[in-house]
């Protein structure tokens, strides 16, 4: 149903979606592996307009730094990519409520891009496959984050543990992670922008390092498929990217050690940082104990650190 407002015809029907945080890289899978989390998440609302993309509201943590200009905003760029691909003859008004602050390393821009593409595809009658929707969202990541990477938008839209098998041609695989895989997020109170964090990644690697990463990456996929939590713990290893970024996150190594000493399976830098991700076995350990220990480490060093004890998630959903 359409009602004229000013010179623009708008739909009365608002569609609302939740777009979750994600963790990417997961040790050896730089720009390849991703995992959807249950929380935190952004809420994106949209309704059809006659033409163009307009962002009428942005709220929540870090919203001051989020541009409303649709050519610079991840939600709008991704939504526009979907409208273009579907040949849509309408525009969208968007409201964005951030639950994931920018510069966190848990896919803040990825949730925006994923949510923007997801909601636009609903408005287009679900014309695009999940993989095509991911590609539209990845385009937004390319524009806003300093490089084409789909390892946050893929799990955000598809859920579970995702593997970007290839960027050209684009192919994503999604695996359901083991049910006992618990996740602790620890977010120290600093901001690391993905574009900056990508600048310190080595441009070349030795065959020896490549072999090490591939061994761990393939073992991690097998462990996710078979639900082997101990093997997940042993396979989340990265000797190329995390070491180059470690200086960007104070007390990263100490936090990882604290997590391990409280029974974690593995603890590592989340995406481009500063978030620290810890996996633990929910059937034998308590995530709160790990979260509190990391929080205390940062408090003892005069820094605030937010934590979430959460689970693997199923991706974007309509509310
Ligand atoms: N794979 C990307 C990176 C994710 O590590 O730069 C950014 O969140």
PDB file of C-alpha atoms and ligand atoms in Angstrom:
ATOM      1  CA  UNK A   1       0.000   0.000   0.000  1.00  0.00           C
ATOM      2  CA  UNK A   2       1.407   3.420  -0.945  1.00  0.00           C
ATOM      3  CA  UNK A   3       0.648   6.810   0.582  1.00  0.00           C
ATOM      4  CA  UNK A   4       1.966  10.055  -0.900  1.00  0.00           C
ATOM      5  CA  UNK A   5       4.360  11.889   1.450  1.00  0.00           C
ATOM      6  CA  UNK A   6       5.612  15.172   0.014  1.00  0.00           C
ATOM      7  CA  UNK A   7       6.550  14.494  -3.581  1.00  0.00           C
ATOM      8  CA  UNK A   8       7.633  10.904  -2.863  1.00  0.00           C
ATOM      9  CA  UNK A   9       5.377   7.864  -2.727  1.00  0.00           C
ATOM     10  CA  UNK A  10       6.330   5.599   0.163  1.00  0.00           C
ATOM     11  CA  UNK A  11       5.137   2.250   1.360  1.00  0.00           C
ATOM     12  CA  UNK A  12       3.605   2.083   4.839  1.00  0.00           C
ATOM     13  CA  UNK A  13       5.121  -1.312   5.329  1.00  0.00           C
ATOM     14  CA  UNK A  14       8.428  -1.338   7.222  1.00  0.00           C
ATOM     15  CA  UNK A  15      10.508  -4.489   7.016  1.00  0.00           C
ATOM     16  CA  UNK A  16      12.871  -5.169   9.915  1.00  0.00           C
ATOM     17  CA  UNK A  17      15.909  -7.478   9.922  1.00  0.00           C
ATOM     18  CA  UNK A  18      18.617  -8.454  12.403  1.00  0.00           C
ATOM     19  CA  UNK A  19      22.132  -8.654  10.958  1.00  0.00           C
ATOM     20  CA  UNK A  20      24.567 -10.409  13.294  1.00  0.00           C
ATOM     21  CA  UNK A  21      28.193  -9.926  14.191  1.00  0.00           C
ATOM     22  CA  UNK A  22      30.611 -12.376  12.639  1.00  0.00           C
ATOM     23  CA  UNK A  23      34.176 -13.393  13.227  1.00  0.00           C
ATOM     24  CA  UNK A  24      36.463 -13.802  10.269  1.00  0.00           C
ATOM     25  CA  UNK A  25      39.833 -15.358   9.391  1.00  0.00           C
ATOM     26  CA  UNK A  26      39.595 -17.774  12.376  1.00  0.00           C
ATOM     27  CA  UNK A  27      43.318 -18.432  12.445  1.00  0.00           C
ATOM     28  CA  UNK A  28      44.627 -19.680   9.091  1.00  0.00           C
ATOM     29  CA  UNK A  29      41.730 -18.557   6.828  1.00  0.00           C
ATOM     30  CA  UNK A  30      42.544 -14.906   6.069  1.00  0.00           C
ATOM     31  CA  UNK A  31      39.706 -13.510   3.915  1.00  0.00           C
ATOM     32  CA  UNK A  32      38.325 -17.074   3.566  1.00  0.00           C
ATOM     33  CA  UNK A  33      36.813 -18.344   6.835  1.00  0.00           C
ATOM     34  CA  UNK A  34      33.951 -16.713   8.713  1.00  0.00           C
ATOM     35  CA  UNK A  35      31.566 -17.627  11.495  1.00  0.00           C
ATOM     36  CA  UNK A  36      28.163 -16.127  12.273  1.00  0.00           C
ATOM     37  CA  UNK A  37      27.597 -15.222  15.921  1.00  0.00           C
ATOM     38  CA  UNK A  38      24.306 -15.196  17.760  1.00  0.00           C
ATOM     39  CA  UNK A  39      24.908 -11.703  19.152  1.00  0.00           C
ATOM     40  CA  UNK A  40      25.501  -8.773  19.070  1.00  0.00           C
ATOM     41  CA  UNK A  41      23.576  -7.669  15.970  1.00  0.00           C
ATOM     42  CA  UNK A  42      22.426  -4.582  14.089  1.00  0.00           C
ATOM     43  CA  UNK A  43      18.768  -3.891  13.371  1.00  0.00           C
ATOM     44  CA  UNK A  44      17.945  -2.520   9.952  1.00  0.00           C
ATOM     45  CA  UNK A  45      14.504  -1.308   8.909  1.00  0.00           C
ATOM     46  CA  UNK A  46      13.496  -0.422   5.400  1.00  0.00           C
ATOM     47  CA  UNK A  47      10.494   0.602   3.349  1.00  0.00           C
ATOM     48  CA  UNK A  48      10.006   1.116  -0.336  1.00  0.00           C
ATOM     49  CA  UNK A  49      10.133   4.591  -1.839  1.00  0.00           C
ATOM     50  CA  UNK A  50       9.732   5.808  -5.379  1.00  0.00           C
ATOM     51  CA  UNK A  51      13.446   5.999  -6.138  1.00  0.00           C
ATOM     52  CA  UNK A  52      16.926   6.314  -4.632  1.00  0.00           C
ATOM     53  CA  UNK A  53      18.285   5.179  -1.272  1.00  0.00           C
ATOM     54  CA  UNK A  54      17.802   7.445   1.734  1.00  0.00           C
ATOM     55  CA  UNK A  55      19.091   6.831   5.251  1.00  0.00           C
ATOM     56  CA  UNK A  56      16.716   8.607   7.589  1.00  0.00           C
ATOM     57  CA  UNK A  57      18.150   7.437  10.926  1.00  0.00           C
ATOM     58  CA  UNK A  58      21.357   5.949  12.349  1.00  0.00           C
ATOM     59  CA  UNK A  59      21.558   5.175  16.065  1.00  0.00           C
ATOM     60  CA  UNK A  60      23.458   2.987  18.518  1.00  0.00           C
ATOM     61  CA  UNK A  61      27.114   2.627  19.533  1.00  0.00           C
ATOM     62  CA  UNK A  62      29.504   4.450  17.200  1.00  0.00           C
ATOM     63  CA  UNK A  63      26.688   5.826  15.051  1.00  0.00           C
ATOM     64  CA  UNK A  64      28.285   9.308  15.063  1.00  0.00           C
ATOM     65  CA  UNK A  65      31.016   7.980  12.785  1.00  0.00           C
ATOM     66  CA  UNK A  66      28.634   6.326  10.313  1.00  0.00           C
ATOM     67  CA  UNK A  67      27.944   8.358   7.159  1.00  0.00           C
ATOM     68  CA  UNK A  68      24.348   8.910   6.093  1.00  0.00           C
ATOM     69  CA  UNK A  69      25.519   9.602   2.554  1.00  0.00           C
ATOM     70  CA  UNK A  70      24.222   6.547   0.628  1.00  0.00           C
ATOM     71  CA  UNK A  71      27.355   6.451  -1.535  1.00  0.00           C
ATOM     72  CA  UNK A  72      29.511   5.956   1.577  1.00  0.00           C
ATOM     73  CA  UNK A  73      27.250   3.897   3.836  1.00  0.00           C
ATOM     74  CA  UNK A  74      27.649   0.082   3.773  1.00  0.00           C
ATOM     75  CA  UNK A  75      23.928  -0.647   4.226  1.00  0.00           C
ATOM     76  CA  UNK A  76      22.986   1.656   1.366  1.00  0.00           C
ATOM     77  CA  UNK A  77      25.768   0.542  -0.998  1.00  0.00           C
ATOM     78  CA  UNK A  78      24.835  -3.123  -0.507  1.00  0.00           C
ATOM     79  CA  UNK A  79      21.094  -2.402  -0.873  1.00  0.00           C
ATOM     80  CA  UNK A  80      21.762  -0.416  -4.047  1.00  0.00           C
ATOM     81  CA  UNK A  81      23.811  -3.301  -5.464  1.00  0.00           C
ATOM     82  CA  UNK A  82      20.859  -5.655  -4.906  1.00  0.00           C
ATOM     83  CA  UNK A  83      18.363  -3.216  -6.458  1.00  0.00           C
ATOM     84  CA  UNK A  84      20.659  -2.835  -9.484  1.00  0.00           C
ATOM     85  CA  UNK A  85      21.146  -6.582  -9.901  1.00  0.00           C
ATOM     86  CA  UNK A  86      17.399  -7.203  -9.630  1.00  0.00           C
ATOM     87  CA  UNK A  87      16.527  -4.318 -11.966  1.00  0.00           C
ATOM     88  CA  UNK A  88      14.211  -2.897  -9.266  1.00  0.00           C
ATOM     89  CA  UNK A  89      12.063   0.116 -10.146  1.00  0.00           C
ATOM     90  CA  UNK A  90      11.836   1.493  -6.599  1.00  0.00           C
ATOM     91  CA  UNK A  91      14.045   3.023  -3.904  1.00  0.00           C
ATOM     92  CA  UNK A  92      14.407   2.343  -0.171  1.00  0.00           C
ATOM     93  CA  UNK A  93      14.313   4.425   3.010  1.00  0.00           C
ATOM     94  CA  UNK A  94      16.514   2.869   5.689  1.00  0.00           C
ATOM     95  CA  UNK A  95      16.850   3.154   9.461  1.00  0.00           C
ATOM     96  CA  UNK A  96      19.939   1.617  11.038  1.00  0.00           C
ATOM     97  CA  UNK A  97      20.321   0.729  14.723  1.00  0.00           C
ATOM     98  CA  UNK A  98      23.903  -0.381  15.354  1.00  0.00           C
ATOM     99  CA  UNK A  99      24.451  -3.088  17.936  1.00  0.00           C
ATOM    100  CA  UNK A 100      28.039  -3.601  16.789  1.00  0.00           C
ATOM    101  CA  UNK A 101      30.266  -0.564  17.027  1.00  0.00           C
ATOM    102  CA  UNK A 102      32.537   0.213  14.056  1.00  0.00           C
ATOM    103  CA  UNK A 103      36.218  -0.716  14.319  1.00  0.00           C
ATOM    104  CA  UNK A 104      35.540  -3.769  16.489  1.00  0.00           C
ATOM    105  CA  UNK A 105      36.755  -6.691  14.369  1.00  0.00           C
ATOM    106  CA  UNK A 106      33.454  -8.544  14.645  1.00  0.00           C
ATOM    107  CA  UNK A 107      32.132  -7.479  11.312  1.00  0.00           C
ATOM    108  CA  UNK A 108      30.436  -4.163  12.060  1.00  0.00           C
ATOM    109  CA  UNK A 109      30.596  -3.029   8.443  1.00  0.00           C
ATOM    110  CA  UNK A 110      29.915  -6.631   7.385  1.00  0.00           C
ATOM    111  CA  UNK A 111      26.671  -6.692   9.402  1.00  0.00           C
ATOM    112  CA  UNK A 112      25.640  -3.387   7.846  1.00  0.00           C
ATOM    113  CA  UNK A 113      26.461  -4.607   4.347  1.00  0.00           C
ATOM    114  CA  UNK A 114      24.939  -8.046   4.927  1.00  0.00           C
ATOM    115  CA  UNK A 115      21.792  -6.571   6.469  1.00  0.00           C
ATOM    116  CA  UNK A 116      21.468  -3.992   3.672  1.00  0.00           C
ATOM    117  CA  UNK A 117      21.724  -6.643   0.955  1.00  0.00           C
ATOM    118  CA  UNK A 118      19.429  -9.023   2.855  1.00  0.00           C
ATOM    119  CA  UNK A 119      16.635  -6.473   3.384  1.00  0.00           C
ATOM    120  CA  UNK A 120      16.841  -5.215  -0.202  1.00  0.00           C
ATOM    121  CA  UNK A 121      16.557  -8.789  -1.471  1.00  0.00           C
ATOM    122  CA  UNK A 122      13.408  -9.317   0.637  1.00  0.00           C
ATOM    123  CA  UNK A 123      11.976  -6.165  -0.950  1.00  0.00           C
ATOM    124  CA  UNK A 124      12.847  -7.556  -4.390  1.00  0.00           C
ATOM    125  CA  UNK A 125      10.826 -10.680  -3.628  1.00  0.00           C
ATOM    126  CA  UNK A 126      13.894 -12.800  -2.802  1.00  0.00           C
ATOM    127  CA  UNK A 127      15.066 -12.798  -6.443  1.00  0.00           C
ATOM    128  CA  UNK A 128      18.733 -13.300  -5.544  1.00  0.00           C
ATOM    129  CA  UNK A 129      20.236 -16.497  -4.190  1.00  0.00           C
ATOM    130  CA  UNK A 130      22.102 -16.243  -0.884  1.00  0.00           C
ATOM    131  CA  UNK A 131      25.389 -16.369  -2.764  1.00  0.00           C
ATOM    132  CA  UNK A 132      24.372 -13.493  -5.060  1.00  0.00           C
ATOM    133  CA  UNK A 133      23.213 -11.516  -2.006  1.00  0.00           C
ATOM    134  CA  UNK A 134      26.613 -12.110  -0.380  1.00  0.00           C
ATOM    135  CA  UNK A 135      28.351 -10.805  -3.497  1.00  0.00           C
ATOM    136  CA  UNK A 136      26.333  -7.561  -3.375  1.00  0.00           C
ATOM    137  CA  UNK A 137      27.261  -7.126   0.292  1.00  0.00           C
ATOM    138  CA  UNK A 138      30.933  -7.871  -0.479  1.00  0.00           C
ATOM    139  CA  UNK A 139      30.878  -5.011  -2.975  1.00  0.00           C
ATOM    140  CA  UNK A 140      29.982  -2.666  -0.092  1.00  0.00           C
ATOM    141  CA  UNK A 141      32.887  -4.061   1.958  1.00  0.00           C
ATOM    142  CA  UNK A 142      35.189  -3.326  -0.955  1.00  0.00           C
ATOM    143  CA  UNK A 143      34.052   0.301  -1.084  1.00  0.00           C
ATOM    144  CA  UNK A 144      34.151   0.987   2.664  1.00  0.00           C
ATOM    145  CA  UNK A 145      36.854  -1.313   4.108  1.00  0.00           C
ATOM    146  CA  UNK A 146      39.786  -1.021   1.732  1.00  0.00           C
ATOM    147  CA  UNK A 147      39.523  -4.364  -0.055  1.00  0.00           C
ATOM    148  CA  UNK A 148      37.116  -6.954  -1.401  1.00  0.00           C
ATOM    149  CA  UNK A 149      36.539  -9.535   1.283  1.00  0.00           C
ATOM    150  CA  UNK A 150      33.409 -11.584   1.882  1.00  0.00           C
ATOM    151  CA  UNK A 151      34.427 -13.468   4.999  1.00  0.00           C
ATOM    152  CA  UNK A 152      32.159 -11.345   7.227  1.00  0.00           C
ATOM    153  CA  UNK A 153      29.218 -10.830   4.874  1.00  0.00           C
ATOM    154  CA  UNK A 154      29.042 -14.529   3.921  1.00  0.00           C
ATOM    155  CA  UNK A 155      28.399 -15.834   7.466  1.00  0.00           C
ATOM    156  CA  UNK A 156      26.272 -12.770   8.245  1.00  0.00           C
ATOM    157  CA  UNK A 157      23.858 -13.677   5.439  1.00  0.00           C
ATOM    158  CA  UNK A 158      24.221 -17.477   5.271  1.00  0.00           C
ATOM    159  CA  UNK A 159      24.882 -18.327   8.933  1.00  0.00           C
ATOM    160  CA  UNK A 160      27.253 -20.967  10.308  1.00  0.00           C
ATOM    161  CA  UNK A 161      30.896 -21.424   9.382  1.00  0.00           C
ATOM    162  CA  UNK A 162      31.585 -20.241   5.856  1.00  0.00           C
ATOM    163  CA  UNK A 163      34.389 -20.785   3.401  1.00  0.00           C
ATOM    164  CA  UNK A 164      34.970 -18.533   0.404  1.00  0.00           C
ATOM    165  CA  UNK A 165      36.211 -21.217  -1.973  1.00  0.00           C
ATOM    166  CA  UNK A 166      36.882 -18.663  -4.701  1.00  0.00           C
ATOM    167  CA  UNK A 167      36.356 -14.974  -5.336  1.00  0.00           C
ATOM    168  CA  UNK A 168      36.456 -15.311  -9.119  1.00  0.00           C
ATOM    169  CA  UNK A 169      34.169 -17.037  -9.849  1.00  0.00           C
ATOM    170  CA  UNK A 170      32.494 -16.386  -6.537  1.00  0.00           C
ATOM    171  CA  UNK A 171      31.632 -19.489  -4.526  1.00  0.00           C
ATOM    172  CA  UNK A 172      30.816 -19.814  -0.827  1.00  0.00           C
ATOM    173  CA  UNK A 173      30.287 -22.962   1.217  1.00  0.00           C
ATOM    174  CA  UNK A 174      28.461 -22.978   4.551  1.00  0.00           C
ATOM    175  CA  UNK A 175      28.939 -25.637   7.249  1.00  0.00           C
ATOM    176  CA  UNK A 176      26.939 -26.001  10.432  1.00  0.00           C
ATOM    177  CA  UNK A 177      29.398 -25.653  13.331  1.00  0.00           C
ATOM    178  CA  UNK A 178      29.452 -28.148  16.240  1.00  0.00           C
ATOM    179  CA  UNK A 179      26.651 -27.505  18.753  1.00  0.00           C
ATOM    180  CA  UNK A 180      29.013 -27.450  21.749  1.00  0.00           C
ATOM    181  CA  UNK A 181      31.252 -24.765  20.264  1.00  0.00           C
ATOM    182  CA  UNK A 182      30.916 -21.783  22.618  1.00  0.00           C
ATOM    183  CA  UNK A 183      32.267 -18.332  21.784  1.00  0.00           C
ATOM    184  CA  UNK A 184      33.543 -15.560  24.049  1.00  0.00           C
ATOM    185  CA  UNK A 185      34.060 -12.127  22.493  1.00  0.00           C
ATOM    186  CA  UNK A 186      36.278  -9.660  24.281  1.00  0.00           C
ATOM    187  CA  UNK A 187      36.332  -6.144  22.884  1.00  0.00           C
ATOM    188  CA  UNK A 188      39.001  -3.874  24.403  1.00  0.00           C
ATOM    189  CA  UNK A 189      38.097  -0.205  24.354  1.00  0.00           C
ATOM    190  CA  UNK A 190      40.134   0.789  21.309  1.00  0.00           C
ATOM    191  CA  UNK A 191      39.206   1.170  17.672  1.00  0.00           C
ATOM    192  CA  UNK A 192      41.087  -0.541  14.849  1.00  0.00           C
ATOM    193  CA  UNK A 193      39.810   0.258  11.387  1.00  0.00           C
ATOM    194  CA  UNK A 194      39.912  -2.593   8.901  1.00  0.00           C
ATOM    195  CA  UNK A 195      41.471  -0.418   6.202  1.00  0.00           C
ATOM    196  CA  UNK A 196      44.403   0.391   8.543  1.00  0.00           C
ATOM    197  CA  UNK A 197      44.729  -3.174   9.775  1.00  0.00           C
ATOM    198  CA  UNK A 198      44.881  -4.484   6.209  1.00  0.00           C
ATOM    199  CA  UNK A 199      47.832  -2.219   5.441  1.00  0.00           C
ATOM    200  CA  UNK A 200      50.128  -4.177   7.796  1.00  0.00           C
ATOM    201  CA  UNK A 201      49.349  -7.595   6.298  1.00  0.00           C
ATOM    202  CA  UNK A 202      52.425  -9.035   4.515  1.00  0.00           C
ATOM    203  CA  UNK A 203      52.174  -8.921   0.726  1.00  0.00           C
ATOM    204  CA  UNK A 204      54.260 -12.061   0.222  1.00  0.00           C
ATOM    205  CA  UNK A 205      54.685 -15.284   2.206  1.00  0.00           C
ATOM    206  CA  UNK A 206      57.170 -18.133   2.076  1.00  0.00           C
ATOM    207  CA  UNK A 207      56.209 -21.593   0.842  1.00  0.00           C
ATOM    208  CA  UNK A 208      56.976 -22.870   4.353  1.00  0.00           C
ATOM    209  CA  UNK A 209      54.440 -20.494   5.930  1.00  0.00           C
ATOM    210  CA  UNK A 210      51.884 -21.189   3.204  1.00  0.00           C
ATOM    211  CA  UNK A 211      52.174 -24.933   3.837  1.00  0.00           C
ATOM    212  CA  UNK A 212      51.675 -24.398   7.568  1.00  0.00           C
ATOM    213  CA  UNK A 213      48.534 -22.285   6.985  1.00  0.00           C
ATOM    214  CA  UNK A 214      46.996 -24.699   4.474  1.00  0.00           C
ATOM    215  CA  UNK A 215      47.563 -27.670   6.778  1.00  0.00           C
ATOM    216  CA  UNK A 216      45.765 -25.907   9.594  1.00  0.00           C
ATOM    217  CA  UNK A 217      43.022 -24.500   7.362  1.00  0.00           C
ATOM    218  CA  UNK A 218      42.114 -27.871   5.889  1.00  0.00           C
ATOM    219  CA  UNK A 219      42.224 -29.510   9.324  1.00  0.00           C
ATOM    220  CA  UNK A 220      39.928 -26.771  10.688  1.00  0.00           C
ATOM    221  CA  UNK A 221      37.338 -27.455   7.962  1.00  0.00           C
ATOM    222  CA  UNK A 222      37.477 -31.176   8.762  1.00  0.00           C
ATOM    223  CA  UNK A 223      37.108 -30.413  12.478  1.00  0.00           C
ATOM    224  CA  UNK A 224      34.070 -28.177  11.858  1.00  0.00           C
ATOM    225  CA  UNK A 225      32.457 -30.878   9.693  1.00  0.00           C
ATOM    226  CA  UNK A 226      33.075 -33.684  12.150  1.00  0.00           C
ATOM    227  CA  UNK A 227      32.517 -31.701  15.357  1.00  0.00           C
ATOM    228  CA  UNK A 228      36.042 -32.387  16.639  1.00  0.00           C
ATOM    229  CA  UNK A 229      36.439 -29.564  19.154  1.00  0.00           C
ATOM    230  CA  UNK A 230      39.978 -30.506  20.179  1.00  0.00           C
ATOM    231  CA  UNK A 231      41.069 -30.410  16.523  1.00  0.00           C
ATOM    232  CA  UNK A 232      39.398 -27.010  16.130  1.00  0.00           C
ATOM    233  CA  UNK A 233      41.542 -25.856  19.044  1.00  0.00           C
ATOM    234  CA  UNK A 234      44.735 -27.211  17.461  1.00  0.00           C
ATOM    235  CA  UNK A 235      43.954 -25.868  13.966  1.00  0.00           C
ATOM    236  CA  UNK A 236      43.187 -22.223  14.705  1.00  0.00           C
ATOM    237  CA  UNK A 237      46.799 -21.225  14.007  1.00  0.00           C
ATOM    238  CA  UNK A 238      48.060 -18.242  12.043  1.00  0.00           C
ATOM    239  CA  UNK A 239      51.736 -17.440  11.584  1.00  0.00           C
ATOM    240  CA  UNK A 240      51.219 -14.822   8.884  1.00  0.00           C
ATOM    241  CA  UNK A 241      48.475 -12.278   9.567  1.00  0.00           C
ATOM    242  CA  UNK A 242      47.892 -12.148  13.337  1.00  0.00           C
ATOM    243  CA  UNK A 243      51.616 -11.715  14.158  1.00  0.00           C
ATOM    244  CA  UNK A 244      51.738  -8.723  11.777  1.00  0.00           C
ATOM    245  CA  UNK A 245      48.710  -7.145  13.473  1.00  0.00           C
ATOM    246  CA  UNK A 246      49.405  -8.024  17.097  1.00  0.00           C
ATOM    247  CA  UNK A 247      50.965  -4.619  17.859  1.00  0.00           C
ATOM    248  CA  UNK A 248      47.594  -2.962  17.086  1.00  0.00           C
ATOM    249  CA  UNK A 249      45.913  -4.602  20.094  1.00  0.00           C
ATOM    250  CA  UNK A 250      47.371  -4.017  23.566  1.00  0.00           C
ATOM    251  CA  UNK A 251      47.557  -7.162  25.737  1.00  0.00           C
ATOM    252  CA  UNK A 252      46.383  -9.436  22.900  1.00  0.00           C
ATOM    253  CA  UNK A 253      48.873 -12.208  23.691  1.00  0.00           C
ATOM    254  CA  UNK A 254      48.238 -11.878  27.433  1.00  0.00           C
ATOM    255  CA  UNK A 255      44.462 -12.127  26.887  1.00  0.00           C
ATOM    256  CA  UNK A 256      44.881 -15.234  24.729  1.00  0.00           C
ATOM    257  CA  UNK A 257      47.057 -16.808  27.432  1.00  0.00           C
ATOM    258  CA  UNK A 258      44.497 -15.979  30.135  1.00  0.00           C
ATOM    259  CA  UNK A 259      41.739 -17.577  28.039  1.00  0.00           C
ATOM    260  CA  UNK A 260      43.806 -20.720  27.503  1.00  0.00           C
ATOM    261  CA  UNK A 261      44.623 -20.983  31.197  1.00  0.00           C
ATOM    262  CA  UNK A 262      40.862 -20.971  31.896  1.00  0.00           C
ATOM    263  CA  UNK A 263      40.167 -23.945  29.658  1.00  0.00           C
ATOM    264  CA  UNK A 264      39.694 -22.388  26.204  1.00  0.00           C
ATOM    265  CA  UNK A 265      40.088 -24.517  23.089  1.00  0.00           C
ATOM    266  CA  UNK A 266      41.768 -21.609  21.326  1.00  0.00           C
ATOM    267  CA  UNK A 267      41.922 -17.802  21.532  1.00  0.00           C
ATOM    268  CA  UNK A 268      42.844 -15.512  18.636  1.00  0.00           C
ATOM    269  CA  UNK A 269      42.501 -12.096  17.034  1.00  0.00           C
ATOM    270  CA  UNK A 270      39.012 -11.629  15.602  1.00  0.00           C
ATOM    271  CA  UNK A 271      39.152 -10.415  11.986  1.00  0.00           C
ATOM    272  CA  UNK A 272      41.143  -7.217  11.698  1.00  0.00           C
ATOM    273  CA  UNK A 273      40.915  -6.617  15.486  1.00  0.00           C
ATOM    274  CA  UNK A 274      40.785  -5.456  18.211  1.00  0.00           C
ATOM    275  CA  UNK A 275      38.209  -8.093  19.212  1.00  0.00           C
ATOM    276  CA  UNK A 276      39.676 -11.227  20.786  1.00  0.00           C
ATOM    277  CA  UNK A 277      37.733 -14.425  20.120  1.00  0.00           C
ATOM    278  CA  UNK A 278      37.876 -17.468  22.340  1.00  0.00           C
ATOM    279  CA  UNK A 279      36.342 -20.846  21.513  1.00  0.00           C
ATOM    280  CA  UNK A 280      35.462 -23.184  24.341  1.00  0.00           C
ATOM    281  CA  UNK A 281      33.608 -26.442  24.837  1.00  0.00           C
ATOM    282  CA  UNK A 282      30.164 -25.596  26.251  1.00  0.00           C
ATOM    283  CA  UNK A 283      29.682 -29.132  27.531  1.00  0.00           C
ATOM    284  CA  UNK A 284      32.686 -28.912  29.863  1.00  0.00           C
ATOM    285  CA  UNK A 285      33.509 -25.229  30.460  1.00  0.00           C
ATOM    286  CA  UNK A 286      31.891 -21.982  31.489  1.00  0.00           C
ATOM    287  CA  UNK A 287      32.274 -19.037  29.090  1.00  0.00           C
ATOM    288  CA  UNK A 288      31.622 -16.493  31.856  1.00  0.00           C
ATOM    289  CA  UNK A 289      34.774 -17.596  33.678  1.00  0.00           C
ATOM    290  CA  UNK A 290      36.866 -16.948  30.549  1.00  0.00           C
ATOM    291  CA  UNK A 291      35.124 -13.629  29.834  1.00  0.00           C
ATOM    292  CA  UNK A 292      35.637 -12.388  33.398  1.00  0.00           C
ATOM    293  CA  UNK A 293      39.311 -13.375  33.399  1.00  0.00           C
ATOM    294  CA  UNK A 294      39.968 -11.374  30.199  1.00  0.00           C
ATOM    295  CA  UNK A 295      37.967  -8.421  31.522  1.00  0.00           C
ATOM    296  CA  UNK A 296      40.031  -8.487  34.726  1.00  0.00           C
ATOM    297  CA  UNK A 297      43.304  -8.562  32.763  1.00  0.00           C
ATOM    298  CA  UNK A 298      42.299  -5.371  30.940  1.00  0.00           C
ATOM    299  CA  UNK A 299      40.968  -3.720  34.124  1.00  0.00           C
ATOM    300  CA  UNK A 300      44.302  -4.448  35.837  1.00  0.00           C
ATOM    301  CA  UNK A 301      45.983  -2.605  32.986  1.00  0.00           C
ATOM    302  CA  UNK A 302      43.622   0.366  33.167  1.00  0.00           C
ATOM    303  CA  UNK A 303      41.527  -0.534  30.132  1.00  0.00           C
ATOM    304  CA  UNK A 304      37.823  -1.225  29.724  1.00  0.00           C
ATOM    305  CA  UNK A 305      36.916  -4.399  27.863  1.00  0.00           C
ATOM    306  CA  UNK A 306      33.361  -5.443  26.932  1.00  0.00           C
ATOM    307  CA  UNK A 307      32.627  -9.146  26.699  1.00  0.00           C
ATOM    308  CA  UNK A 308      29.870 -11.331  25.278  1.00  0.00           C
ATOM    309  CA  UNK A 309      29.443 -15.017  25.995  1.00  0.00           C
ATOM    310  CA  UNK A 310      27.616 -16.223  22.936  1.00  0.00           C
ATOM    311  CA  UNK A 311      27.049 -18.998  20.404  1.00  0.00           C
ATOM    312  CA  UNK A 312      27.452 -19.633  16.717  1.00  0.00           C
ATOM    313  CA  UNK A 313      24.555 -18.066  14.810  1.00  0.00           C
ATOM    314  CA  UNK A 314      22.277 -18.727  11.865  1.00  0.00           C
ATOM    315  CA  UNK A 315      22.771 -15.411  10.033  1.00  0.00           C
ATOM    316  CA  UNK A 316      20.459 -12.547   9.030  1.00  0.00           C
ATOM    317  CA  UNK A 317      16.818 -12.972   9.837  1.00  0.00           C
ATOM    318  CA  UNK A 318      13.601 -11.066   9.331  1.00  0.00           C
ATOM    319  CA  UNK A 319      12.054  -9.949  12.628  1.00  0.00           C
TER     320      UNK A 319
HETATM  321  N1  LIG B   1      39.429 -10.711   6.530  1.00  0.00           N
HETATM  322  C1  LIG B   1      39.337  -9.329   6.837  1.00  0.00           C
HETATM  323  C2  LIG B   1      40.635  -8.869   7.447  1.00  0.00           C
HETATM  324  C3  LIG B   1      38.194  -9.131   7.782  1.00  0.00           C
HETATM  325  O1  LIG B   1      41.194  -9.589   8.262  1.00  0.00           O
HETATM  326  O2  LIG B   1      41.084  -7.771   7.089  1.00  0.00           O
HETATM  327  C4  LIG B   1      37.995  -7.755   8.265  1.00  0.00           C
HETATM  328  O3  LIG B   1      37.033  -7.741   9.315  1.00  0.00           O
END
